[in-house]
mmCIF file of C-alpha atoms and ligand atoms in Angstrom:
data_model
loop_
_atom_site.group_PDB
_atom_site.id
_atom_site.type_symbol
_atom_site.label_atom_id
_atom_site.label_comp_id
_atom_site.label_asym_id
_atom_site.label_seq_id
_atom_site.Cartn_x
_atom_site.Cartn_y
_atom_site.Cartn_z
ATOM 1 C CA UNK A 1 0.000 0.000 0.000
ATOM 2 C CA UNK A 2 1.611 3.478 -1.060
ATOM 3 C CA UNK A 3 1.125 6.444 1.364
ATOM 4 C CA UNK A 4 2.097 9.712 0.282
ATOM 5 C CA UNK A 5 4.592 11.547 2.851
ATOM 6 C CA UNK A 6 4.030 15.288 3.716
ATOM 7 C CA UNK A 7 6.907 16.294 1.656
ATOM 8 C CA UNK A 8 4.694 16.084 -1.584
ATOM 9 C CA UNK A 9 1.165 16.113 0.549
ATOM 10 C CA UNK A 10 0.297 19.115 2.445
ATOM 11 C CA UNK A 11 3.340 20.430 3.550
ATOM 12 C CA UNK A 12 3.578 23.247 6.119
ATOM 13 C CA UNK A 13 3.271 27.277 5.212
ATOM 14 C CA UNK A 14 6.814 27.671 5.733
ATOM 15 C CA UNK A 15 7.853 24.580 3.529
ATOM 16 C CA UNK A 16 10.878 26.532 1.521
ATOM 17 C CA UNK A 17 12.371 26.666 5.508
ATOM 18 C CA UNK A 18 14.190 23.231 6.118
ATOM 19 C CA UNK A 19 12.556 21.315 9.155
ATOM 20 C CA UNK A 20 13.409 20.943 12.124
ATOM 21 C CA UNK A 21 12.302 17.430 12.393
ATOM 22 C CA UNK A 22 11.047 15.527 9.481
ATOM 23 C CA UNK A 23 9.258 12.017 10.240
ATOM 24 C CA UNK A 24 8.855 9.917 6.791
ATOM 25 C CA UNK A 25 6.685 6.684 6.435
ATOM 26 C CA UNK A 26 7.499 5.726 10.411
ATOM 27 C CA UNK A 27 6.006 2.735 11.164
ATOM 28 C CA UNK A 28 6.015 0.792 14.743
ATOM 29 C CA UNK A 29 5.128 -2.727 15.927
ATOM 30 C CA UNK A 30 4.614 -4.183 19.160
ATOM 31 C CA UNK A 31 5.148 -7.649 18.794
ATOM 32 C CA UNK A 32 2.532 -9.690 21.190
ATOM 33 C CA UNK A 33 1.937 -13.284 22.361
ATOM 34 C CA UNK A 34 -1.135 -12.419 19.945
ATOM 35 C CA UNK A 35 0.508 -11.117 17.351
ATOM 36 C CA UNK A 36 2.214 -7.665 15.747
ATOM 37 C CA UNK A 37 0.330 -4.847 16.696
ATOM 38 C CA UNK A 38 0.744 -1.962 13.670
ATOM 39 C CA UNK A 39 0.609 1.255 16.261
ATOM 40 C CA UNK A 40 2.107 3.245 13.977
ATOM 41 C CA UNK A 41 1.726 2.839 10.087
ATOM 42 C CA UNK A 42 3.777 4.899 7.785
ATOM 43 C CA UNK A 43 3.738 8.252 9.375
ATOM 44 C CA UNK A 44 5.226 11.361 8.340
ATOM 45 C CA UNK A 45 4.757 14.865 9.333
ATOM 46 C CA UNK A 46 7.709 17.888 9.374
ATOM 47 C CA UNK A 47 7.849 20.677 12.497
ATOM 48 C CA UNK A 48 9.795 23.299 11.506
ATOM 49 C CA UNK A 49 11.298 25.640 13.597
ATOM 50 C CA UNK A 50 9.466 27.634 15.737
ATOM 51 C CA UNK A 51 6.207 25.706 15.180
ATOM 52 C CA UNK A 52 3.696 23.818 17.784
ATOM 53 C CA UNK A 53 2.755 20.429 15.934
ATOM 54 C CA UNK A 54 -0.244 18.963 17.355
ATOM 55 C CA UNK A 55 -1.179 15.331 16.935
ATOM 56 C CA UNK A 56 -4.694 14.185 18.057
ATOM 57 C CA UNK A 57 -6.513 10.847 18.042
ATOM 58 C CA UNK A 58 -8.305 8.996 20.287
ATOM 59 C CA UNK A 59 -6.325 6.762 22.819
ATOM 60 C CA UNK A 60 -4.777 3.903 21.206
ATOM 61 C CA UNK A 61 -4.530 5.521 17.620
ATOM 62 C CA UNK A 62 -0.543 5.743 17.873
ATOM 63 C CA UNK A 63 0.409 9.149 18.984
ATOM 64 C CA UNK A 64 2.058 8.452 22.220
ATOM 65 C CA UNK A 65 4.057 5.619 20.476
ATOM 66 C CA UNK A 66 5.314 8.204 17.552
ATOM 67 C CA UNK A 67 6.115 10.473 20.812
ATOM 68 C CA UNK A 68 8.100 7.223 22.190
ATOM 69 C CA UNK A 69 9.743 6.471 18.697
ATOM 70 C CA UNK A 70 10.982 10.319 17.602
ATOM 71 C CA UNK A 71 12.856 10.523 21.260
ATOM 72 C CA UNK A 72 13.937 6.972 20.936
ATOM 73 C CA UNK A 73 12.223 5.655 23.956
ATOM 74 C CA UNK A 74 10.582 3.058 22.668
ATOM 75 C CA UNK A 75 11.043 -0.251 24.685
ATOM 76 C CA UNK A 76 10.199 -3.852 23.217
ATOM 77 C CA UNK A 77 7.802 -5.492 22.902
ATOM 78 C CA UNK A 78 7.977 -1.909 20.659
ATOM 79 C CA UNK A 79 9.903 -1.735 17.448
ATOM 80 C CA UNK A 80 10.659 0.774 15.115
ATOM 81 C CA UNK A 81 9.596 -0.985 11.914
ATOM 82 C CA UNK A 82 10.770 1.270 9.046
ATOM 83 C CA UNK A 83 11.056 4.826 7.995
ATOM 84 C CA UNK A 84 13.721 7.578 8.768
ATOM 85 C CA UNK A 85 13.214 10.332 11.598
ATOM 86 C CA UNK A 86 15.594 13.072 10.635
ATOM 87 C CA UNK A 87 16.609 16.441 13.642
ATOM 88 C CA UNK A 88 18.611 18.942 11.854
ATOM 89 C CA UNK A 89 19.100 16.376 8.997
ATOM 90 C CA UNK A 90 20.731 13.836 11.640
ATOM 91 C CA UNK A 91 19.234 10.589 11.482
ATOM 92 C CA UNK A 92 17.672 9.835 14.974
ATOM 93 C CA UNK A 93 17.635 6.291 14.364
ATOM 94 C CA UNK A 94 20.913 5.856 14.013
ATOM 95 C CA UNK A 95 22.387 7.537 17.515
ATOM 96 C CA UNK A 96 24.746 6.159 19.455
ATOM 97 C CA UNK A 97 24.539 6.187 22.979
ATOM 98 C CA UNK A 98 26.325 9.672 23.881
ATOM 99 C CA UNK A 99 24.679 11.505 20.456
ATOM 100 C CA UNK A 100 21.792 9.867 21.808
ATOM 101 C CA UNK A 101 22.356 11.670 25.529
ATOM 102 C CA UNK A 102 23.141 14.751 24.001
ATOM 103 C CA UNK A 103 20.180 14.373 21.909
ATOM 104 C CA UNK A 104 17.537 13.823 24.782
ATOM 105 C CA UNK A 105 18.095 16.666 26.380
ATOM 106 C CA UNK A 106 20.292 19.539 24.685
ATOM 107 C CA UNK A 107 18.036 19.440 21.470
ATOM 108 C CA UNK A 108 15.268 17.247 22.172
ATOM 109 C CA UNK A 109 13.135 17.611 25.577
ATOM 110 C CA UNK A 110 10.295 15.328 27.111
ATOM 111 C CA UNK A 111 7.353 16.272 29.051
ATOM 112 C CA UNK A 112 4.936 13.501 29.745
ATOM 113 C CA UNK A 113 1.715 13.128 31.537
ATOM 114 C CA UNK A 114 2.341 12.316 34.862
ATOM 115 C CA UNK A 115 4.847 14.583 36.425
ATOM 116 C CA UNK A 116 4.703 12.668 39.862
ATOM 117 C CA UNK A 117 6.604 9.809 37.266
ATOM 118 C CA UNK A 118 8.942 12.214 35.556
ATOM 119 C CA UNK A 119 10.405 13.579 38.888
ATOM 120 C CA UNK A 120 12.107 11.464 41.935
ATOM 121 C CA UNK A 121 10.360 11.546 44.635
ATOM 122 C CA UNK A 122 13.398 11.472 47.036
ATOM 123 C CA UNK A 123 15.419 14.217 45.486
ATOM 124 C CA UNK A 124 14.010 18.031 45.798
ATOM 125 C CA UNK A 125 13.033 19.396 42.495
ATOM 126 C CA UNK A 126 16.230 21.474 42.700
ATOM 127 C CA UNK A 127 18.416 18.888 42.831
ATOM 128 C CA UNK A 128 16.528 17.113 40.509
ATOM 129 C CA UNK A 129 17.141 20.242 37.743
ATOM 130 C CA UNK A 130 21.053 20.788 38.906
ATOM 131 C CA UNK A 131 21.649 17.580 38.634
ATOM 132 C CA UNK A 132 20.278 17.493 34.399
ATOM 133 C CA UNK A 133 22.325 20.904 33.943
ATOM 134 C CA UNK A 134 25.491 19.373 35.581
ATOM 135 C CA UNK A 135 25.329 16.371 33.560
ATOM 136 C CA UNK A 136 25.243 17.732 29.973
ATOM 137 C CA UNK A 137 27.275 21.077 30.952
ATOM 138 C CA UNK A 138 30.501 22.011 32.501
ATOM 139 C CA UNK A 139 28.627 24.197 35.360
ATOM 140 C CA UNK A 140 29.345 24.163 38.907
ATOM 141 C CA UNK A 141 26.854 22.930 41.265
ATOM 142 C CA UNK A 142 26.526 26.626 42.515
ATOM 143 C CA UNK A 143 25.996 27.574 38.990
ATOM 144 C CA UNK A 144 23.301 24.716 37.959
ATOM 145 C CA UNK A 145 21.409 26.212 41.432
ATOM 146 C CA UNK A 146 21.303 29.539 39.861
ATOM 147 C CA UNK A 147 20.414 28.246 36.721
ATOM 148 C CA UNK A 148 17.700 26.234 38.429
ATOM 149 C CA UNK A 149 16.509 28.859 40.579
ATOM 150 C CA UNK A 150 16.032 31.111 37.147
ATOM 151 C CA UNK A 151 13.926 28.292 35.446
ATOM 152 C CA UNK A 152 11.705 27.599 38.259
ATOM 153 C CA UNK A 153 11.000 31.135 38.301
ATOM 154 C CA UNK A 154 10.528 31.638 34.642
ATOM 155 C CA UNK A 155 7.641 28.708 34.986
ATOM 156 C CA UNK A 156 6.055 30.759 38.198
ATOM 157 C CA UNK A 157 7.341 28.792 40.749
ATOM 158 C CA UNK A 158 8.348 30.947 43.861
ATOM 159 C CA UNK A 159 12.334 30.146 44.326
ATOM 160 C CA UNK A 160 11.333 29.502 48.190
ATOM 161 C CA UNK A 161 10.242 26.324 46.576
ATOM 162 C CA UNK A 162 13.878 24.798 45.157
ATOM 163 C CA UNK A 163 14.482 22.591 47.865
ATOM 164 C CA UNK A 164 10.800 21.283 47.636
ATOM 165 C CA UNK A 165 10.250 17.670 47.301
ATOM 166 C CA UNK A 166 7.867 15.766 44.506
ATOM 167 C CA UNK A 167 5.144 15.308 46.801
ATOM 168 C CA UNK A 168 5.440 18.909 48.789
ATOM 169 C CA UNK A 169 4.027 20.442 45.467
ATOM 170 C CA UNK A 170 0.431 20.637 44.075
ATOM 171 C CA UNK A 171 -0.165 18.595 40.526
ATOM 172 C CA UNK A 172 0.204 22.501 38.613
ATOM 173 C CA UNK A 173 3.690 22.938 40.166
ATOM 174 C CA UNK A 174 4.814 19.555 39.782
ATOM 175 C CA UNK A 175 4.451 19.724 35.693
ATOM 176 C CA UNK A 176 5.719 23.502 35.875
ATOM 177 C CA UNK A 177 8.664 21.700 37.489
ATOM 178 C CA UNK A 178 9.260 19.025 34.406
ATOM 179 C CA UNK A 179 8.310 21.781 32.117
ATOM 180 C CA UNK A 180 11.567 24.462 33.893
ATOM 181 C CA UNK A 181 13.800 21.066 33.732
ATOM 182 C CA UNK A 182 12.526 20.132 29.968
ATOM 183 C CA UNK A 183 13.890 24.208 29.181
ATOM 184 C CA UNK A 184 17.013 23.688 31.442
ATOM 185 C CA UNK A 185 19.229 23.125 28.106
ATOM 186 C CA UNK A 186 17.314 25.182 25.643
ATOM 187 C CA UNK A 187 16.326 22.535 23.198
ATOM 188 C CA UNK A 188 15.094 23.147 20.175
ATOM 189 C CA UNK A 189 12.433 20.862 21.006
ATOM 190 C CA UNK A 190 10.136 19.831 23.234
ATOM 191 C CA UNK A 191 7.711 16.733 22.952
ATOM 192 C CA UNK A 192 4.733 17.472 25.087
ATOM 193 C CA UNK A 193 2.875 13.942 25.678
ATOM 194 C CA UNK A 194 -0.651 15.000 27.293
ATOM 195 C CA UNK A 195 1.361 17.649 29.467
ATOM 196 C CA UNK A 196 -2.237 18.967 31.380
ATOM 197 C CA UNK A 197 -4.494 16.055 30.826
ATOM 198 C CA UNK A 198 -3.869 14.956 34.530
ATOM 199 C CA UNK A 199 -4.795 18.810 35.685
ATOM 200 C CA UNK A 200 -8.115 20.694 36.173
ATOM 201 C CA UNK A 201 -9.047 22.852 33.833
ATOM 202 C CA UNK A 202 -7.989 26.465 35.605
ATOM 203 C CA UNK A 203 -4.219 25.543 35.824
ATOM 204 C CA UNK A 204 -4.091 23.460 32.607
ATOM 205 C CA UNK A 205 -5.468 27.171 30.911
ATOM 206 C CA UNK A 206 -2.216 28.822 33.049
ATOM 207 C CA UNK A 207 -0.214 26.253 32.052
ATOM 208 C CA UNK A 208 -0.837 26.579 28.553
ATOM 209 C CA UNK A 209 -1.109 29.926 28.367
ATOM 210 C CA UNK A 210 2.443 29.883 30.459
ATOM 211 C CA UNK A 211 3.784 27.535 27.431
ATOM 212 C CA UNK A 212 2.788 29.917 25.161
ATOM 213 C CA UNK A 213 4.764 32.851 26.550
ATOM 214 C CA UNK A 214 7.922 30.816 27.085
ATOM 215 C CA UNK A 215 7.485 29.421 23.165
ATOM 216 C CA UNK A 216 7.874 33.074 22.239
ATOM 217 C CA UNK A 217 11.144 33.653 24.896
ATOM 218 C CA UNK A 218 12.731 31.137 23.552
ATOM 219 C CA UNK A 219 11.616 30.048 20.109
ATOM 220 C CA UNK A 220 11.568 26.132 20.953
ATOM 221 C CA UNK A 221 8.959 24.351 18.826
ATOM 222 C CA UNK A 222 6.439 22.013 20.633
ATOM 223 C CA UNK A 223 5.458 18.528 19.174
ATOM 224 C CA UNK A 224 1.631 18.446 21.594
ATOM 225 C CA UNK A 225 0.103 15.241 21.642
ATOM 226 C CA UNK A 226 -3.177 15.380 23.479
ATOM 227 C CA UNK A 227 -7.097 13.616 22.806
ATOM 228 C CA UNK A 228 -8.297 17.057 23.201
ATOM 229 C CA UNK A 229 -8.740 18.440 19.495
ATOM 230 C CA UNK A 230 -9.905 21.956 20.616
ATOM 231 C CA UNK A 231 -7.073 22.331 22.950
ATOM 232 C CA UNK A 232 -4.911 21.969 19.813
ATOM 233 C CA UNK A 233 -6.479 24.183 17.700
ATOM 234 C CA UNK A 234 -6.620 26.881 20.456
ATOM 235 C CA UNK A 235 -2.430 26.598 20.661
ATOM 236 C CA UNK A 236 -0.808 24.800 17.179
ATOM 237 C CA UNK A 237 0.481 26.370 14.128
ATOM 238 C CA UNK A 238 -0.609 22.690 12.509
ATOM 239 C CA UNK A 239 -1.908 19.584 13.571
ATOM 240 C CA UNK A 240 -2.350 15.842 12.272
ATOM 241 C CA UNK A 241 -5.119 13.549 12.982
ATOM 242 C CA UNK A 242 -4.181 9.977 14.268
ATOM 243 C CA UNK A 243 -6.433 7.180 13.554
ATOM 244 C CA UNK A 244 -5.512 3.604 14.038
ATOM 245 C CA UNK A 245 -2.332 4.300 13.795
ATOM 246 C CA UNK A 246 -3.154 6.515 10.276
ATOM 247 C CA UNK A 247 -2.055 9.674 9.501
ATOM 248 C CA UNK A 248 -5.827 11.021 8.521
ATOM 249 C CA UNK A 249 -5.626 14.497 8.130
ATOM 250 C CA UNK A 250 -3.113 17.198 8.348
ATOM 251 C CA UNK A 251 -3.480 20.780 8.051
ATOM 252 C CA UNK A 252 -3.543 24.498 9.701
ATOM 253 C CA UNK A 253 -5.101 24.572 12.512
ATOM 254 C CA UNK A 254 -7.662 27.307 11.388
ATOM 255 C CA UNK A 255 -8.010 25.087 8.462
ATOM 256 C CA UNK A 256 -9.061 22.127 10.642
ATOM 257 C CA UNK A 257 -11.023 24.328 12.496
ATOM 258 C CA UNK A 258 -13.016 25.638 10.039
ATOM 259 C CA UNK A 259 -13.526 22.871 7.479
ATOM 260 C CA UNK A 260 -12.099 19.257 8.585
ATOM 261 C CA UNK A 261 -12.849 17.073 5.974
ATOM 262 C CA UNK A 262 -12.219 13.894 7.146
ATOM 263 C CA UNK A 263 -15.122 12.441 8.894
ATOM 264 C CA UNK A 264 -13.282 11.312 11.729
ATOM 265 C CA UNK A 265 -12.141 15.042 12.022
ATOM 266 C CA UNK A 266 -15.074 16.240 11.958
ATOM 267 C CA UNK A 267 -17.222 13.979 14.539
ATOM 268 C CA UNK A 268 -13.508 14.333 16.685
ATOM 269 C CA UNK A 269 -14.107 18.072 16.289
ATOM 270 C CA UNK A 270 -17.989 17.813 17.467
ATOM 271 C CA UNK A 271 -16.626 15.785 20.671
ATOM 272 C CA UNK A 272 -15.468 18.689 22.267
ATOM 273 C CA UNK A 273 -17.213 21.803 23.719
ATOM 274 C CA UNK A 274 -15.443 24.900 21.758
ATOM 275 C CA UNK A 275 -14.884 28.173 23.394
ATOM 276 C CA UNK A 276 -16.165 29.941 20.616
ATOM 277 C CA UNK A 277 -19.147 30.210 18.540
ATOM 278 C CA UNK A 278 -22.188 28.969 19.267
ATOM 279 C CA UNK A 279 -23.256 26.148 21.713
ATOM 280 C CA UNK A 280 -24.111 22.722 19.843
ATOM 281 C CA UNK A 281 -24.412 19.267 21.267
ATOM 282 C CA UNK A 282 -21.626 16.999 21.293
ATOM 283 C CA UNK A 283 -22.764 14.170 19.318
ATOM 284 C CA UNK A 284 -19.421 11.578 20.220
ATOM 285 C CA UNK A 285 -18.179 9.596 18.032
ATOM 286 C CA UNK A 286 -19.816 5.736 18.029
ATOM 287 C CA UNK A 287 -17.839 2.550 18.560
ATOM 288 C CA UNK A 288 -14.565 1.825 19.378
ATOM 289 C CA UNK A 289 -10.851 2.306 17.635
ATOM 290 C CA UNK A 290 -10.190 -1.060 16.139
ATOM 291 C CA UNK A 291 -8.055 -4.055 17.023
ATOM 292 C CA UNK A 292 -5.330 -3.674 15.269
ATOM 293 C CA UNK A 293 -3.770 -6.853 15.149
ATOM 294 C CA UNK A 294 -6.412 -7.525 12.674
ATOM 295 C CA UNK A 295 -7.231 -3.531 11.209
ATOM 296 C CA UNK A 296 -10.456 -3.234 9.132
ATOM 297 C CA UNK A 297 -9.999 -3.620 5.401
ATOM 298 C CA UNK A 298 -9.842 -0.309 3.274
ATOM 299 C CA UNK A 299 -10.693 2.751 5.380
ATOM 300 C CA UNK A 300 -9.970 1.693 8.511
ATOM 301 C CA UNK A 301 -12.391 4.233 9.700
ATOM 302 C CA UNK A 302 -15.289 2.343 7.819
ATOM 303 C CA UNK A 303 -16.927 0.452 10.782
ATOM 304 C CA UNK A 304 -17.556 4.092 12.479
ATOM 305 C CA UNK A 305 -17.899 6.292 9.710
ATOM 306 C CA UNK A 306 -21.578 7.129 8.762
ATOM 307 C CA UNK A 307 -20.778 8.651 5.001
ATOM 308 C CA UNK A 308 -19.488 4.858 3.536
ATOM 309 C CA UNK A 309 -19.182 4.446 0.221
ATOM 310 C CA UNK A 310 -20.770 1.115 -0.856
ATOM 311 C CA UNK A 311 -18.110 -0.893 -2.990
ATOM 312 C CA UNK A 312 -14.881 1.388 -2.038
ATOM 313 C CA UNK A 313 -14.177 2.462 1.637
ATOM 314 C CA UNK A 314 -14.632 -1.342 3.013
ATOM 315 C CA UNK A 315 -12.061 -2.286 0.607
ATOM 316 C CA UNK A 316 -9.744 0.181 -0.817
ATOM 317 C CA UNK A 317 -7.368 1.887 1.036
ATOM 318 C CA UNK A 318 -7.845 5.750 1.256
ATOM 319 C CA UNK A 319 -4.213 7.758 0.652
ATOM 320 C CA UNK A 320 -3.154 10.972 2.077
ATOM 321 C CA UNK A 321 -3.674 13.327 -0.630
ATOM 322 C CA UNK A 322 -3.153 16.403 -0.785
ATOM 323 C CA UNK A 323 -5.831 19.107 -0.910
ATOM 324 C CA UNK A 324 -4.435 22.251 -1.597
ATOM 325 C CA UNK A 325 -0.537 23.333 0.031
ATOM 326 C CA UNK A 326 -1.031 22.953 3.292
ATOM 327 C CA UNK A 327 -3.865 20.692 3.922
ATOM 328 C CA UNK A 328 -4.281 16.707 3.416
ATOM 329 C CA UNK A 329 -6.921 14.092 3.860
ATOM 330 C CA UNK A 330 -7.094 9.965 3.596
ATOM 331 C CA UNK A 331 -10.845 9.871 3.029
ATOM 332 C CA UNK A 332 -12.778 8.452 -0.505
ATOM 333 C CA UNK A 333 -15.071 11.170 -0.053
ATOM 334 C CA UNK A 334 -12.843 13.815 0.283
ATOM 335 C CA UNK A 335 -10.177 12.618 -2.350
ATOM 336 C CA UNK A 336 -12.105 11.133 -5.636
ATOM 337 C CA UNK A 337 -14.266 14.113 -5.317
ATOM 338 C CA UNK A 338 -17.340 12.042 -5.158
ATOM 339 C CA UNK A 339 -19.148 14.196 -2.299
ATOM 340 C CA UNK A 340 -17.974 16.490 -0.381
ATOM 341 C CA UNK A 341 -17.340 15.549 3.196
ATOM 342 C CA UNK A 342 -19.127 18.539 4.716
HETATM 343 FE FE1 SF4 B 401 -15.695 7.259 5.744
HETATM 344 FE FE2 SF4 B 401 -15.063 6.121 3.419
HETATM 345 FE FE3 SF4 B 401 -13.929 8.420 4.112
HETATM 346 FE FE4 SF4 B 401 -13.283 6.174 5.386
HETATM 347 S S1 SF4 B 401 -12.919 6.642 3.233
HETATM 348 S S2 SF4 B 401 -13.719 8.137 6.303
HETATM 349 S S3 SF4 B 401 -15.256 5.112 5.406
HETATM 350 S S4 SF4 B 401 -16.098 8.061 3.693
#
């Protein structure tokens, strides 16, 4: 099956600028006592500099694991199957271990979920930041404090707090915390794996407005991985739709949010309350991601989608194509221009 990549798809409004990251047909398996699970099936996206990526899907449709894969912490029964991830042109797959260490943290930085599992709970979180700067620079432990003191305060945590432990902090801190110790090395980078999913809704909003300030200190670009489609279009330059492990859709985010044209996109869209325009119900979307040890044939959507065409989406495959420069869709509606997915 031939997918088109986003280099000659919908590539992003700043194509002529090289990327920062470029992801082409990435594909990852987790090999079970059941069988190969496909998580990830010939994905590719670019983030150039400066830009917030967001990737949405529902749980399960692969976005974590391309999270895992692109910062080369995937661990078996997970396997990178085939494709090339490229940073700065390097090839990320190919790392050894201290390019790899260098990589993690100086260019490339992780914030996941659950702080409370990102930080030890038996070091302060001031320790816990020195000791990152120390390891990857040639600062003095007096130095790495000051540093550390500077970051915590440049994520609104009182200094007071440095010698703080995990569990001293509220949940809002904590992830301020991973975030100041994700920015400790400036990296180019940072992969933000449902960062305020675990928070209430008042300090995720501080958090991401916070996020969005630092973006413009420091001109890092943000890969943001979250179920939460209108969170994404609220803070991404451009953002690709997971499903089943599919690359669906990929496209502005003002694009997405005013005409999605896949119909996942569009009943993902209608799953969230927006903050704008008018109110509407949330219809949901019905049924379940599928197994994917044994995927649907054609669309893998099909099974959920309410706009089927009879003799084509159960069994041809849909392919990214692209609809005009920046915006792409795998959908038989959409693509052979038979209706229009609106
Ligand atoms: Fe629905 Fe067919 Fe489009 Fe898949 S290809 S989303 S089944 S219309």
């Amino acid at each position: 099956m031939a997918h088109i990549s986003t280099s000659d798809s919908a590539q992003s409004p700043d194509a002529a600028l090289k990327p920062l990251l470029t992801v082409r047909d990435l594909s990852v398996e987790y090999r079970t006592k059941s069988g190969r699970v496909r998580a990830v099936d010939h994905v590719s996206f670019d983030i150039n500099a400066g830009e917030v990526f967001g990737l949405a899907g529902e749980s399960g449709c692969g976005k974590s694991t391309i999270a895992h894969a692109i910062t080369r912490l995937l661990k078996p029964p997970a396997y990178t199957e085939g494709g090339d991830i490229r940073f700065q042109g390097r090839n990320v797959l190919e790392l050894k271990d201290d390019a790899l260490r260098a990589f993690r943290w100086e260019h490339v930085a992780i914030v996941f979920q659950s702080a409370m599992n990102a930080l030890n709970p038996i070091l302060t979180i001031g320790d816990q930041i020195v000791d990152v700067i120390r390891a990857h620079t040639g600062m003095s432990t007096r130095q790495a404090r000051a540093r550390a003191l500077e970051l915590l305060q440049v994520v609104g945590i009182d200094a007071k707090r440095i010698d703080s432990y995990p569990h001293q902090l509220s949940g809002g801190m904590r992830q301020r915390t991973v975030i100041a110790t994700a920015l400790a090395l400036n990296p180019e980078l940072i992969v933000m794996d449902e960062p305020t999913t675990a928070l209430d809704v008042v300090v995720q909003k501080q958090i991401i407005d916070e996020l969005q300030q630092l973006k413009k200190q420091f001109g890092f670009s943000i890969l943001f991985i979250t179920h939460d489609l209108s969170l994404l279009v609220e803070i991404s330059d451009r953002i690709g739709i997971m499903y089943a492990g599919e690359l669906v859709e990929i496209a502005t985010a003002r694009q997405l949010f005013k005409n999605p044209r896949h119909p996942y996109t569009q009943r993902l869209m209608n799953s969230f309350p927006s903050i704008h325009g008018a109110k509407q119900e949330m219809l949901g979307i019905p049924g379940s991601p599928p197994d994917l040890i044994h995927p649907p044939t054609g669309c893998r959507f099909h099974p959920r989608c309410s706009k089927v065409i009879a003799g084509v989406c159960r069994e041809i495959h849909p392919q990214l194509i692209p609809l005009d420069a920046t915006h792409a869709a795998a959908c038989h509606l959409v693509n052979e221009g038979l209706h229009d997915a609106n």
